[in-house]
Tab-separated table of C-alpha atoms and ligand atoms in Angstrom:
chain	number	residue	atom	x	y	z
D	1210	MET	CA	-5.309	13.616	-25.744
D	1211	TYR	CA	-6.714	13.845	-29.282
D	1212	THR	CA	-3.896	11.730	-30.687
D	1213	GLN	CA	-4.563	9.119	-28.054
D	1214	GLU	CA	-8.282	9.090	-28.874
D	1215	LEU	CA	-7.595	8.719	-32.594
D	1216	ASP	CA	-5.095	5.946	-31.886
D	1217	VAL	CA	-7.674	3.940	-30.006
D	1218	ARG	CA	-10.307	4.346	-32.702
D	1219	GLY	CA	-7.749	3.321	-35.290
D	1220	ALA	CA	-6.941	0.259	-33.252
D	1221	ASP	CA	-10.633	-0.623	-32.838
D	1222	ALA	CA	-11.124	-0.521	-36.599
D	1223	ALA	CA	-8.043	-2.651	-37.210
D	1224	ALA	CA	-9.105	-5.142	-34.554
D	1225	ALA	CA	-12.419	-5.733	-36.289
D	1226	ALA	CA	-10.363	-7.226	-39.084
D	1227	ASP	CA	-7.756	-8.845	-36.835
D	1228	PRO	CA	-8.520	-9.472	-33.116
D	1229	GLY	CA	-4.789	-9.833	-32.304
D	1230	MET	CA	-4.254	-6.204	-33.319
D	1231	LEU	CA	-5.843	-4.764	-30.175
D	1232	GLU	CA	-3.415	-6.579	-27.957
D	1233	GLN	CA	-0.453	-5.578	-30.121
D	1234	HIS	CA	-1.592	-1.987	-30.033
D	1235	PHE	CA	-2.024	-2.160	-26.244
D	1236	LEU	CA	1.483	-3.582	-25.775
D	1237	ALA	CA	2.984	-0.974	-28.093
D	1238	ARG	CA	1.387	1.779	-26.014
D	1239	VAL	CA	2.664	0.218	-22.778
D	1240	ASP	CA	6.163	-0.033	-24.303
D	1241	ALA	CA	5.983	3.618	-25.350
D	1242	GLU	CA	5.232	4.560	-21.706
D	1243	GLN	CA	1.750	5.841	-22.590
D	1244	LYS	CA	-0.888	5.572	-19.884
D	1245	ILE	CA	-3.807	3.178	-20.380
D	1246	GLU	CA	-7.064	4.924	-19.466
D	1247	PRO	CA	-10.327	3.365	-18.158
D	1248	LYS	CA	-12.373	3.294	-21.368
D	1249	GLU	CA	-9.570	2.000	-23.561
D	1250	TRP	CA	-9.164	-1.596	-24.606
D	1251	MET	CA	-7.064	-3.745	-22.288
D	1252	PRO	CA	-6.517	-7.506	-21.929
D	1253	GLU	CA	-8.934	-9.066	-19.424
D	1254	ARG	CA	-5.958	-10.432	-17.441
D	1255	TYR	CA	-4.558	-6.906	-17.142
D	1256	ARG	CA	-7.921	-5.657	-15.875
D	1257	SER	CA	-8.336	-8.461	-13.346
D	1258	MET	CA	-4.739	-8.183	-12.153
D	1259	LEU	CA	-5.200	-4.462	-11.549
D	1260	ILE	CA	-8.527	-4.942	-9.753
D	1261	ARG	CA	-6.861	-7.482	-7.463
D	1262	GLN	CA	-3.805	-5.332	-6.794
D	1263	ILE	CA	-5.558	-1.957	-6.381
D	1264	SER	CA	-8.295	-3.380	-4.155
D	1265	GLN	CA	-5.767	-5.204	-1.946
D	1266	HIS	CA	-3.915	-1.945	-1.717
D	1267	ALA	CA	-7.125	-0.042	-0.786
D	1268	HIS	CA	-8.014	-2.638	1.875
D	1269	SER	CA	-4.501	-2.356	3.312
D	1270	GLU	CA	-4.872	1.406	3.718
D	1271	ILE	CA	-8.197	1.000	5.522
D	1272	VAL	CA	-7.170	-1.913	7.765
D	1273	GLY	CA	-3.852	-0.108	8.322
D	1274	MET	CA	-5.722	2.631	10.196
D	1275	LEU	CA	-6.505	0.186	13.013
D	1276	PRO	CA	-3.136	-0.629	14.634
D	1277	GLU	CA	-2.197	3.045	14.962
D	1278	GLY	CA	-5.738	4.316	15.564
D	1279	ASN	CA	-5.467	2.192	18.701
D	1280	TRP	CA	-3.009	4.792	20.108
D	1281	ILE	CA	-4.808	8.057	19.300
D	1282	THR	CA	-6.424	8.310	22.730
D	1283	ARG	CA	-3.128	7.458	24.441
D	1284	ALA	CA	-0.701	9.716	22.544
D	1285	PRO	CA	1.718	11.235	25.087
D	1286	THR	CA	1.393	14.893	23.974
D	1287	LEU	CA	-1.102	17.068	22.124
D	1288	ARG	CA	1.410	17.524	19.281
D	1289	ARG	CA	1.893	13.760	18.859
D	1290	LYS	CA	-1.868	13.232	19.001
D	1291	ALA	CA	-2.458	15.820	16.241
D	1292	ILE	CA	0.230	14.210	14.051
D	1293	LEU	CA	-1.187	10.733	14.571
D	1294	ILE	CA	-4.774	11.801	13.844
D	1295	ALA	CA	-3.594	13.487	10.620
D	1296	LYS	CA	-1.694	10.376	9.578
D	1297	VAL	CA	-4.564	7.978	10.250
D	1298	GLN	CA	-6.931	10.283	8.337
D	1299	ASP	CA	-4.481	10.307	5.412
D	1300	GLU	CA	-4.684	6.511	5.303
D	1301	ALA	CA	-8.491	6.724	5.028
D	1302	GLY	CA	-7.997	9.130	2.119
D	1303	HIS	CA	-5.577	6.717	0.455
D	1304	GLY	CA	-8.180	3.970	0.726
D	1305	ALA	CA	-10.779	6.275	-0.860
D	1306	TYR	CA	-8.522	7.217	-3.848
D	1307	LEU	CA	-7.677	3.576	-4.416
D	1308	TYR	CA	-11.258	2.269	-4.247
D	1309	SER	CA	-12.118	4.966	-6.823
D	1310	ALA	CA	-9.205	3.865	-9.028
D	1311	ALA	CA	-10.420	0.240	-8.809
D	1312	GLU	CA	-13.973	1.312	-9.710
D	1313	THR	CA	-12.728	2.741	-13.024
D	1314	LEU	CA	-12.022	-0.889	-14.016
D	1315	GLY	CA	-15.694	-1.829	-13.773
D	1316	VAL	CA	-15.988	-3.220	-10.250
D	1317	SER	CA	-18.140	-1.610	-7.543
D	1318	ARG	CA	-16.873	-0.418	-4.206
D	1319	ASP	CA	-19.679	-2.363	-2.468
D	1320	GLU	CA	-18.406	-5.551	-4.067
D	1321	LEU	CA	-14.829	-4.871	-2.964
D	1322	ILE	CA	-15.839	-4.032	0.595
D	1323	ALA	CA	-18.003	-7.164	0.764
D	1324	GLN	CA	-14.918	-9.193	-0.216
D	1325	LEU	CA	-12.924	-7.583	2.584
D	1326	LEU	CA	-15.603	-8.092	5.222
D	1327	SER	CA	-16.197	-11.730	4.234
D	1328	GLY	CA	-12.478	-12.426	4.699
D	1329	LYS	CA	-12.103	-13.354	0.998
D	1330	ALA	CA	-9.903	-10.389	0.053
D	1331	LYS	CA	-6.305	-10.081	1.164
D	1332	TYR	CA	-4.622	-7.029	2.606
D	1333	SER	CA	-1.044	-6.386	3.701
D	1334	SER	CA	0.077	-8.991	6.247
D	1335	ILE	CA	1.832	-6.329	8.364
D	1336	PHE	CA	-1.423	-4.988	9.789
D	1337	ASN	CA	-2.145	-8.277	11.530
D	1338	TYR	CA	0.519	-7.600	14.147
D	1339	PRO	CA	-0.361	-5.886	17.440
D	1340	THR	CA	0.753	-2.416	18.558
D	1341	THR	CA	1.664	-3.055	22.160
D	1342	THR	CA	3.607	0.121	23.046
D	1343	TRP	CA	3.720	3.776	21.960
D	1344	ALA	CA	7.055	3.078	20.211
D	1345	ASP	CA	5.111	0.913	17.740
D	1346	VAL	CA	3.597	4.101	16.305
D	1347	GLY	CA	7.147	5.293	15.576
D	1348	ALA	CA	8.279	1.934	14.193
D	1349	ILE	CA	5.240	1.719	11.903
D	1350	GLY	CA	5.824	5.194	10.472
D	1351	TRP	CA	9.543	4.617	10.044
D	1352	LEU	CA	9.511	1.018	8.781
D	1353	VAL	CA	6.025	0.244	7.464
D	1354	ASP	CA	5.404	3.564	5.736
D	1355	GLY	CA	9.076	3.498	4.678
D	1356	ALA	CA	8.581	0.092	3.026
D	1357	ALA	CA	5.295	1.299	1.523
D	1358	ILE	CA	7.090	4.248	-0.122
D	1359	MET	CA	9.757	1.930	-1.519
D	1360	ASN	CA	6.994	-0.250	-3.004
D	1361	GLN	CA	4.843	2.615	-4.193
D	1362	ILE	CA	7.226	5.075	-5.835
D	1363	PRO	CA	7.640	2.810	-8.898
D	1364	LEU	CA	3.823	2.550	-9.052
D	1365	CYS	CA	3.657	6.295	-9.819
D	1366	ARG	CA	4.928	5.223	-13.267
D	1367	CYS	CA	2.573	2.245	-13.566
D	1368	SER	CA	0.925	1.847	-16.999
D	1369	TYR	CA	-2.646	2.287	-15.713
D	1370	GLY	CA	-3.395	6.028	-15.550
D	1371	PRO	CA	-5.817	6.258	-12.578
D	1372	TYR	CA	-3.596	4.042	-10.382
D	1373	ALA	CA	-0.420	5.942	-11.296
D	1374	ARG	CA	-2.052	9.304	-10.565
D	1375	ALA	CA	-3.474	8.131	-7.217
D	1376	MET	CA	-0.006	6.922	-6.250
D	1377	VAL	CA	1.622	10.313	-6.882
D	1378	ARG	CA	-0.629	11.904	-4.264
D	1379	ILE	CA	-0.350	8.995	-1.877
D	1380	CYS	CA	3.466	8.918	-2.003
D	1381	ARG	CA	3.693	12.578	-1.016
D	1382	GLU	CA	1.708	11.833	2.126
D	1383	GLU	CA	3.578	8.598	2.856
D	1384	SER	CA	6.790	10.561	2.985
D	1385	PHE	CA	5.364	12.697	5.825
D	1386	HIS	CA	4.296	9.458	7.549
D	1387	GLN	CA	7.782	8.016	7.311
D	1388	ARG	CA	9.385	11.183	8.662
D	1389	GLN	CA	7.037	11.539	11.622
D	1390	GLY	CA	7.755	7.886	12.516
D	1391	PHE	CA	11.514	8.402	12.353
D	1392	ASP	CA	11.194	11.610	14.395
D	1393	LEU	CA	9.234	9.735	17.069
D	1394	MET	CA	11.871	6.972	17.168
D	1395	LEU	CA	14.608	9.601	17.433
D	1396	HIS	CA	12.939	11.188	20.450
D	1397	LEU	CA	12.635	7.803	22.154
D	1398	ALA	CA	16.187	6.764	21.229
D	1399	ARG	CA	17.529	9.982	22.771
D	1400	GLY	CA	15.270	9.751	25.797
D	1401	THR	CA	15.517	7.773	29.026
D	1402	ASP	CA	16.901	4.220	29.134
D	1403	GLU	CA	13.344	2.962	29.328
D	1404	GLN	CA	12.324	4.919	26.209
D	1405	LYS	CA	15.375	3.674	24.309
D	1406	ALA	CA	14.544	0.089	25.310
D	1407	MET	CA	10.999	0.649	24.051
D	1408	ALA	CA	12.335	1.832	20.671
D	1409	GLN	CA	14.642	-1.212	20.448
D	1410	ASP	CA	11.804	-3.588	21.323
D	1411	ALA	CA	9.601	-2.051	18.611
D	1412	LEU	CA	12.379	-2.467	16.017
D	1413	ASN	CA	12.828	-6.085	17.133
D	1414	ARG	CA	9.162	-6.844	16.515
D	1415	TRP	CA	8.586	-4.849	13.287
D	1416	TRP	CA	11.816	-5.481	11.354
D	1417	TRP	CA	11.031	-8.916	9.912
D	1418	PRO	CA	7.348	-8.257	9.172
D	1419	ALA	CA	8.475	-5.053	7.368
D	1420	LEU	CA	10.822	-7.104	5.140
D	1421	MET	CA	7.911	-9.448	4.363
D	1422	MET	CA	5.902	-6.484	3.028
D	1423	PHE	CA	7.790	-6.729	-0.270
D	1424	GLY	CA	6.171	-10.109	-0.894
D	1425	PRO	CA	7.615	-13.559	-1.558
D	1426	PRO	CA	11.084	-14.016	-3.091
D	1427	ASP	CA	11.262	-13.448	-6.861
D	1428	ALA	CA	11.830	-17.164	-7.477
D	1429	THR	CA	8.416	-18.050	-6.023
D	1430	SER	CA	6.397	-14.921	-6.874
D	1431	THR	CA	3.482	-16.015	-9.110
D	1432	HIS	CA	2.279	-12.740	-10.619
D	1433	SER	CA	5.563	-11.008	-11.337
D	1434	GLY	CA	6.196	-11.918	-15.016
D	1435	GLU	CA	2.997	-10.513	-16.565
D	1436	SER	CA	2.919	-7.630	-14.143
D	1437	GLN	CA	6.393	-6.535	-15.233
D	1438	ARG	CA	5.602	-7.052	-18.924
D	1439	TRP	CA	2.580	-4.743	-18.551
D	1440	LYS	CA	4.553	-2.194	-16.534
D	1441	ILE	CA	2.347	-2.470	-13.490
D	1442	LYS	CA	5.246	-3.743	-11.428
D	1443	ARG	CA	8.570	-2.219	-12.385
D	1444	ILE	CA	11.013	-3.467	-9.775
D	1445	SER	CA	11.095	-7.014	-8.376
D	1446	ASN	CA	10.244	-7.931	-4.758
D	1447	ASP	CA	13.832	-8.893	-3.935
D	1448	GLU	CA	15.316	-5.739	-5.468
D	1449	LEU	CA	12.916	-3.531	-3.509
D	1450	ARG	CA	13.606	-5.436	-0.285
D	1451	GLN	CA	17.347	-4.979	-0.804
D	1452	LYS	CA	16.886	-1.235	-1.397
D	1453	PHE	CA	14.852	-0.987	1.789
D	1454	VAL	CA	17.512	-2.773	3.862
D	1455	ASP	CA	20.305	-0.627	2.410
D	1456	PHE	CA	18.315	2.523	3.111
D	1457	THR	CA	17.113	1.621	6.609
D	1458	VAL	CA	20.166	0.026	8.274
D	1459	PRO	CA	22.127	3.329	8.400
D	1460	GLN	CA	19.046	4.998	9.920
D	1461	ALA	CA	18.950	2.370	12.685
D	1462	LYS	CA	22.633	3.090	13.323
D	1463	PHE	CA	21.900	6.798	13.547
D	1464	LEU	CA	19.159	6.041	16.084
D	1465	GLY	CA	21.624	3.903	18.057
D	1466	ILE	CA	19.418	0.822	17.990
D	1467	THR	CA	20.234	-2.620	16.584
D	1468	VAL	CA	18.595	-4.409	13.676
D	1469	PRO	CA	17.584	-7.846	15.042
D	1470	ASP	CA	19.532	-9.882	12.508
D	1471	PRO	CA	22.814	-11.566	13.567
D	1472	LEU	CA	23.629	-12.293	9.910
D	1473	LEU	CA	23.342	-8.667	8.782
D	1474	ARG	CA	26.609	-7.386	7.322
D	1475	TRP	CA	27.891	-4.951	4.740
D	1476	ASN	CA	29.238	-6.563	1.575
D	1477	GLU	CA	31.902	-4.123	0.388
D	1478	ALA	CA	32.425	-5.790	-2.998
D	1479	GLN	CA	28.735	-5.698	-3.869
D	1480	GLN	CA	28.052	-2.417	-2.062
D	1481	ARG	CA	24.987	-3.836	-0.340
D	1482	HIS	CA	23.897	-5.402	2.934
D	1483	GLU	CA	23.576	-9.146	3.295
D	1484	PHE	CA	20.793	-10.225	5.607
D	1485	GLY	CA	19.520	-13.406	7.240
D	1486	PRO	CA	16.717	-15.664	5.972
D	1487	ILE	CA	13.110	-14.487	6.248
D	1488	ASP	CA	10.594	-16.816	7.908
D	1489	TRP	CA	8.265	-17.320	4.938
D	1490	ASN	CA	6.243	-19.808	6.913
D	1491	GLU	CA	5.219	-17.020	9.281
D	1492	PHE	CA	4.282	-14.852	6.277
D	1493	GLU	CA	2.099	-17.638	4.812
D	1494	GLN	CA	0.393	-18.199	8.143
D	1495	VAL	CA	-0.430	-14.507	8.578
D	1496	LEU	CA	-1.741	-14.316	4.994
D	1497	LYS	CA	-3.936	-17.368	5.607
D	1498	GLY	CA	-5.597	-15.567	8.494
D	1499	ASN	CA	-3.595	-17.047	11.353
D	1500	GLY	CA	-1.646	-13.930	12.351
D	1501	PRO	CA	-1.904	-12.504	15.861
D	1502	CYS	CA	-4.612	-9.944	14.973
D	1503	ASN	CA	-6.386	-11.140	11.772
D	1504	ALA	CA	-9.663	-11.917	13.556
D	1505	GLU	CA	-9.545	-8.696	15.568
D	1506	ARG	CA	-8.927	-6.541	12.468
D	1507	LEU	CA	-11.818	-8.071	10.524
D	1508	ALA	CA	-14.139	-7.794	13.515
D	1509	ALA	CA	-13.239	-4.090	13.832
D	1510	ARG	CA	-13.932	-3.461	10.117
D	1511	ARG	CA	-17.241	-5.340	10.276
D	1512	SER	CA	-18.466	-3.390	13.261
D	1513	ALA	CA	-17.332	-0.068	11.712
D	1514	HIS	CA	-19.259	-1.000	8.554
D	1515	ALA	CA	-22.393	-1.853	10.540
D	1516	GLU	CA	-22.140	1.336	12.597
D	1517	GLY	CA	-21.769	3.376	9.405
D	1518	ALA	CA	-24.992	1.990	7.872
D	1519	TRP	CA	-26.986	5.083	8.882
D	1520	VAL	CA	-24.474	7.357	7.117
D	1521	ARG	CA	-24.813	5.391	3.869
D	1522	GLU	CA	-28.623	5.409	4.179
D	1523	ALA	CA	-28.689	9.165	4.870
D	1524	ALA	CA	-26.363	9.856	1.910
D	1525	SER	CA	-28.562	7.751	-0.415
D	1526	ALA	CA	-31.731	9.496	0.834
D	1527	HIS	CA	-30.098	12.884	0.286
D	1528	ALA	CA	-28.980	11.918	-3.240
D	1529	ALA	CA	-32.510	10.680	-4.073
D	1530	LYS	CA	-33.983	13.968	-2.818
D	1531	GLN	CA	-31.516	15.959	-4.914
D	1532	ARG	CA	-32.382	13.938	-8.023
D	1533	LEU	CA	-36.118	14.474	-7.436
D	1534	ARG	CA	-35.549	18.216	-6.982
D	1535	ALA	CA	-33.489	18.351	-10.191
D	1536	THR	CA	-36.250	16.507	-12.142
D	1537	ARG	CA	-38.928	18.867	-10.792
D	1538	HIS	CA	-36.784	21.841	-11.671
D	1539	ALA	CA	-36.259	20.558	-15.214
D	1540	ALA	CA	-40.024	19.878	-15.704
L	1667	LIG	FE1	-1.188	5.058	3.055
L	1668	LIG	FE1	1.057	5.883	5.426
């Protein structure tokens, strides 16, 4: 810690003489796998890229509570209900860690939430699809949390300290989410014909949106270059998507259900699966706000925010009272 502190001061002094030095020093630290901490110098583009990414990630956790929260009151057993409540609460916690990580970059949580509620901020496109059957809870855990883990494990080594540390905790919980989803799918797949059909239908609907979660193809991805240079993003969208397919296809086989892709096949020479084209037009439409549930999700967040106003007011009043008490005590 002391060495790091001295390094930064040394860099500050050098930068007074040469402004390019700060950036060089920053890049050298990133190359040396050192973590960048909130009060240290960083390029403005790095800061704004992180604010965008971390806040989109936080919004996704919070909006992601809605599709599954929809099933809490209809869970088929007490055990499944307890698991689902725990999972949805974890997602709220993930949102809270991530908003805090974003705040260390000099943006306020109020500002970020206002961007979400106004429809200006983006969140993961996957949460704009409906959860029409109980099997969707299994498919989300298995595929959506599975894709999230694939995306997020490399972020545990991201160059920005608070984000990397938040991701370590989050990934541990995501792994429980993935396993409970797979376990639910396994129960359905080994159940009655009707239950197995329900599991197959959920896979049919969630497979392609799950592949879209890794973002646009590398050739068209706009933020990838800088993000990789700064070690925010470590593995490209296409590489992560390929890993996900290779990891998930054998699991679908084990479940005895079929991935809805007629072009899916194992390439022995390359030791990987080939898969059919993704409908990027659908992805663009959902991102633009035209997905099946975009309006419903935002309406739910807005009403939750309005209904929570009294909690925020009570917390502020309590904090003001505490401050007054502390001042009186000090006087
Ligand atoms: Fe999460
Ligand atoms: Fe999760």
